[in-house]
GROMACS .gro file of C-alpha atoms in nm:
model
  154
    1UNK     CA    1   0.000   0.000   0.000
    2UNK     CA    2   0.266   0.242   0.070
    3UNK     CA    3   0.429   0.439  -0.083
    4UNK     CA    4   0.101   0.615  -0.192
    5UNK     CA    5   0.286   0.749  -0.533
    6UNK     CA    6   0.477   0.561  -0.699
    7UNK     CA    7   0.830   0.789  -0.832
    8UNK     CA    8   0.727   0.889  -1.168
    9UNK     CA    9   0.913   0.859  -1.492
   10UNK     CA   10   0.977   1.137  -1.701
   11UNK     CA   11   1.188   1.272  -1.955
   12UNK     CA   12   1.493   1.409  -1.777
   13UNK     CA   13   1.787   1.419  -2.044
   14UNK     CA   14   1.649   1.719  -2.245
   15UNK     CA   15   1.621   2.071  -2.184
   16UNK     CA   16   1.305   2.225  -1.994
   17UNK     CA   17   1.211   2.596  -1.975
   18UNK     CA   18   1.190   2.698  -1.621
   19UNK     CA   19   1.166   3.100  -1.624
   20UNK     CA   20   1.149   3.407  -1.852
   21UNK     CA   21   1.485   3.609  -1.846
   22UNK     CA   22   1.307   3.886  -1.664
   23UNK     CA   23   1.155   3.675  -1.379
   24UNK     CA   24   1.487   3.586  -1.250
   25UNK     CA   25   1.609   3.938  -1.087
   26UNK     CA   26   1.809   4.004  -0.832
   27UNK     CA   27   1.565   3.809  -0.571
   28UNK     CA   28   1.519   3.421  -0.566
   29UNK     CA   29   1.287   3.199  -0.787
   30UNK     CA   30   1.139   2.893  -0.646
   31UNK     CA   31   0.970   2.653  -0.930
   32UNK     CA   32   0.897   2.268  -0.978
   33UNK     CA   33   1.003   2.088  -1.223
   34UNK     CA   34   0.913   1.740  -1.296
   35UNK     CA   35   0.823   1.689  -0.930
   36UNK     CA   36   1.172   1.858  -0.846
   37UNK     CA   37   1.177   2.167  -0.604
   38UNK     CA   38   1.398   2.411  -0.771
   39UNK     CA   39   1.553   2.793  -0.694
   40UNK     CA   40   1.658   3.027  -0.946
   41UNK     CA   41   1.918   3.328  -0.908
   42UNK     CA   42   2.161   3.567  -1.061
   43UNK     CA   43   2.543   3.482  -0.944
   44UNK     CA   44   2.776   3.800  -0.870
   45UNK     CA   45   2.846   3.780  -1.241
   46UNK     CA   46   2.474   3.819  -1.375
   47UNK     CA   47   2.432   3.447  -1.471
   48UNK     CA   48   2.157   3.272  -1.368
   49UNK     CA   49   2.229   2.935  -1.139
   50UNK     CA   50   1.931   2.678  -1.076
   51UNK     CA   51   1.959   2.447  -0.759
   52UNK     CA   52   1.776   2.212  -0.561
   53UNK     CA   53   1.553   2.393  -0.353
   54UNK     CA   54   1.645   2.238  -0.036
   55UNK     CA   55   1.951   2.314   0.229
   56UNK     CA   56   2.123   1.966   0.265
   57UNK     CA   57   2.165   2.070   0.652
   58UNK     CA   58   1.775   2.050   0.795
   59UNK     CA   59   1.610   2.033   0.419
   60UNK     CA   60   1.447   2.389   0.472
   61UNK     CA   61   1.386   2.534   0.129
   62UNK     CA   62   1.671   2.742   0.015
   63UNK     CA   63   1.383   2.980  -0.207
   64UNK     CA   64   1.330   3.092   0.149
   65UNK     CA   65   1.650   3.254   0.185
   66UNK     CA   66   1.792   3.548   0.015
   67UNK     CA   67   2.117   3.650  -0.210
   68UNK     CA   68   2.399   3.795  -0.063
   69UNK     CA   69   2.720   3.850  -0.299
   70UNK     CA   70   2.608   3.668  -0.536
   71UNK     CA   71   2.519   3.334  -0.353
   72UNK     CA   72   2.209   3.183  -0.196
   73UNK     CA   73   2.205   3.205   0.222
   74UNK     CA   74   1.968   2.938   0.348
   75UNK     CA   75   1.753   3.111   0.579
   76UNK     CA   76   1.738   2.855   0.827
   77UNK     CA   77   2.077   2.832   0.998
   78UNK     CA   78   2.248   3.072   0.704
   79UNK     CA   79   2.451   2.797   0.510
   80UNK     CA   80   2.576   2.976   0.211
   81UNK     CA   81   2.586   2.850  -0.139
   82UNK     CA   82   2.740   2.968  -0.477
   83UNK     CA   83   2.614   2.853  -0.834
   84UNK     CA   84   2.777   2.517  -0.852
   85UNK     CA   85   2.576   2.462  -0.499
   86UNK     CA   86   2.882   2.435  -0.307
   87UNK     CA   87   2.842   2.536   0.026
   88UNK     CA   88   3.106   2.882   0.117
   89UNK     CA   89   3.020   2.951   0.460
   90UNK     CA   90   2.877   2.806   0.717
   91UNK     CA   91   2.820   3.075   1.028
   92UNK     CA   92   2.896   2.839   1.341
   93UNK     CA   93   3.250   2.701   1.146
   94UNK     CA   94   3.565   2.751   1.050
   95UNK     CA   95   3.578   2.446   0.759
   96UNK     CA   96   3.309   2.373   0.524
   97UNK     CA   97   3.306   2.059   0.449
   98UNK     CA   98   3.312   1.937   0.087
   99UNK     CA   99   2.972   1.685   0.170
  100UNK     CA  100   2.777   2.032   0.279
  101UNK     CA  101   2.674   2.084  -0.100
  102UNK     CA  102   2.324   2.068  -0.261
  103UNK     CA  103   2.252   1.991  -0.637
  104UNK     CA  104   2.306   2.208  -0.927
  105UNK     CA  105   2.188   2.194  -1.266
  106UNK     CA  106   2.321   2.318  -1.587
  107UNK     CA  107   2.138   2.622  -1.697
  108UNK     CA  108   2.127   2.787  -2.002
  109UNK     CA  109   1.962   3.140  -2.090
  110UNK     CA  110   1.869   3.176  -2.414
  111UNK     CA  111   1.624   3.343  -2.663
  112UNK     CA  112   1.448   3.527  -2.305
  113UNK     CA  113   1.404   3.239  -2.141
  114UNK     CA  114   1.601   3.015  -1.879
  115UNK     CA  115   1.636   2.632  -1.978
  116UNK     CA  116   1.748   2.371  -1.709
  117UNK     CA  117   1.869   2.048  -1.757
  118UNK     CA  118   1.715   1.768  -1.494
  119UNK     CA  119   1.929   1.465  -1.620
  120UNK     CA  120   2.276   1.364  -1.643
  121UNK     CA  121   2.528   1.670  -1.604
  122UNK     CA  122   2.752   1.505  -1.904
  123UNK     CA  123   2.507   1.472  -2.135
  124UNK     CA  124   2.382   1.859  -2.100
  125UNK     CA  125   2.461   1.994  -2.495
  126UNK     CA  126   2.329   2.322  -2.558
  127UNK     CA  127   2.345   2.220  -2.904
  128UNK     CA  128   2.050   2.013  -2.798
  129UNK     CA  129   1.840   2.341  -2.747
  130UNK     CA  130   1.560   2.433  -3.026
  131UNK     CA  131   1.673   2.647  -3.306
  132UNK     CA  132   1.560   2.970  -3.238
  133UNK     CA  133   1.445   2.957  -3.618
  134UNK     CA  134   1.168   2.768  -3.480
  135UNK     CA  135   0.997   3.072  -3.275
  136UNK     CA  136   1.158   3.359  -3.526
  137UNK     CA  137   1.404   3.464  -3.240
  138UNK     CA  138   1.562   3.676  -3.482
  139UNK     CA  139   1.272   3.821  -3.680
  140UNK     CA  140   1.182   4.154  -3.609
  141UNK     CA  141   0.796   4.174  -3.650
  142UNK     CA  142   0.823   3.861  -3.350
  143UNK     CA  143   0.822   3.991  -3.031
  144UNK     CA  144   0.809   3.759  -2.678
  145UNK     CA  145   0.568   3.891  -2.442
  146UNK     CA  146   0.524   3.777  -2.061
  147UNK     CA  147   0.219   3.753  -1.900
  148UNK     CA  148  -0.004   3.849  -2.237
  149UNK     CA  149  -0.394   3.824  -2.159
  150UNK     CA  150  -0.615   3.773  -2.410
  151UNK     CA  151  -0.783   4.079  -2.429
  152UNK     CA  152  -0.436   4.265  -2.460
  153UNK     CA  153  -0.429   4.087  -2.814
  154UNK     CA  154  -0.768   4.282  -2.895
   0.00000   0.00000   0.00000
């Protein structure tokens, strides 16, 4: 009888879109993917890092925390974590140690929007991403819009 859900299968070696460009600011981004709790932000350097939205310490979700220099402080005990989700600091030690880490994924921004990779690191080509021929990325009479109702279109 248990457990109630079985894990599901899905398609995790391809590339998903998890966020327009503009949604990921300077704050945090919490979405789920494919059943898997995820946290968007901007590194020091302006790219965007996705990790698992969950501090490996007590599991409290890092989305809950905030961005300070350009890493993600969990907002539980304030474990700190860059964009390879490596932990920096923790505030009660001297050493991090290498086993306080939480996942990362590979990211990718392109065409306005944010595309994470759930599967195997190795296998994440961004070759494998959709021509931007496909949605006329490059024409100019195309424009992407976020949030467009439908009576904006009328």
């Amino acid at each position: 009888m248990y457990p109630l859900f079985r894990e599901r299968e899905y398609p995790r070696n391809q590339w998903y879109i998890a966020a327009w460009s503009t949604e990921v600011t300077d704050n945090i981004l919490a979405r789920t993917l494919l059943d898997t709790p995820l946290v968007l932000f901007r590194d020091s350097n302006g790219d965007v890092a996705t990790l698992d939205d969950r501090c490996p310490h007590r599991r409290f979700p890092l989305s809950k925390g905030w961005i300070e220099n350009g890493n993600i402080v969990c907002g539980y005990h304030g474990f700190t974590f860059d964009a390879s989700g490596r932990c920096v600091h923790v505030p009660s030690q001297q050493r991090v140690l290498d086993a306080q880490k939480t996942i990362a994924y590979p990211t990718h921004e392109y065409w306005n929007w944010i595309w994470v990779w759930l599967g195997d690191p190795a296998l994440a080509d961004e070759a494998l991403l959709p021509s931007g021929e496909l949605v006329h990325a490059s024409d100019p009479d195309w424009q992407f819009t976020v949030g467009c109702a439908a009576t904006d279109r009328m």
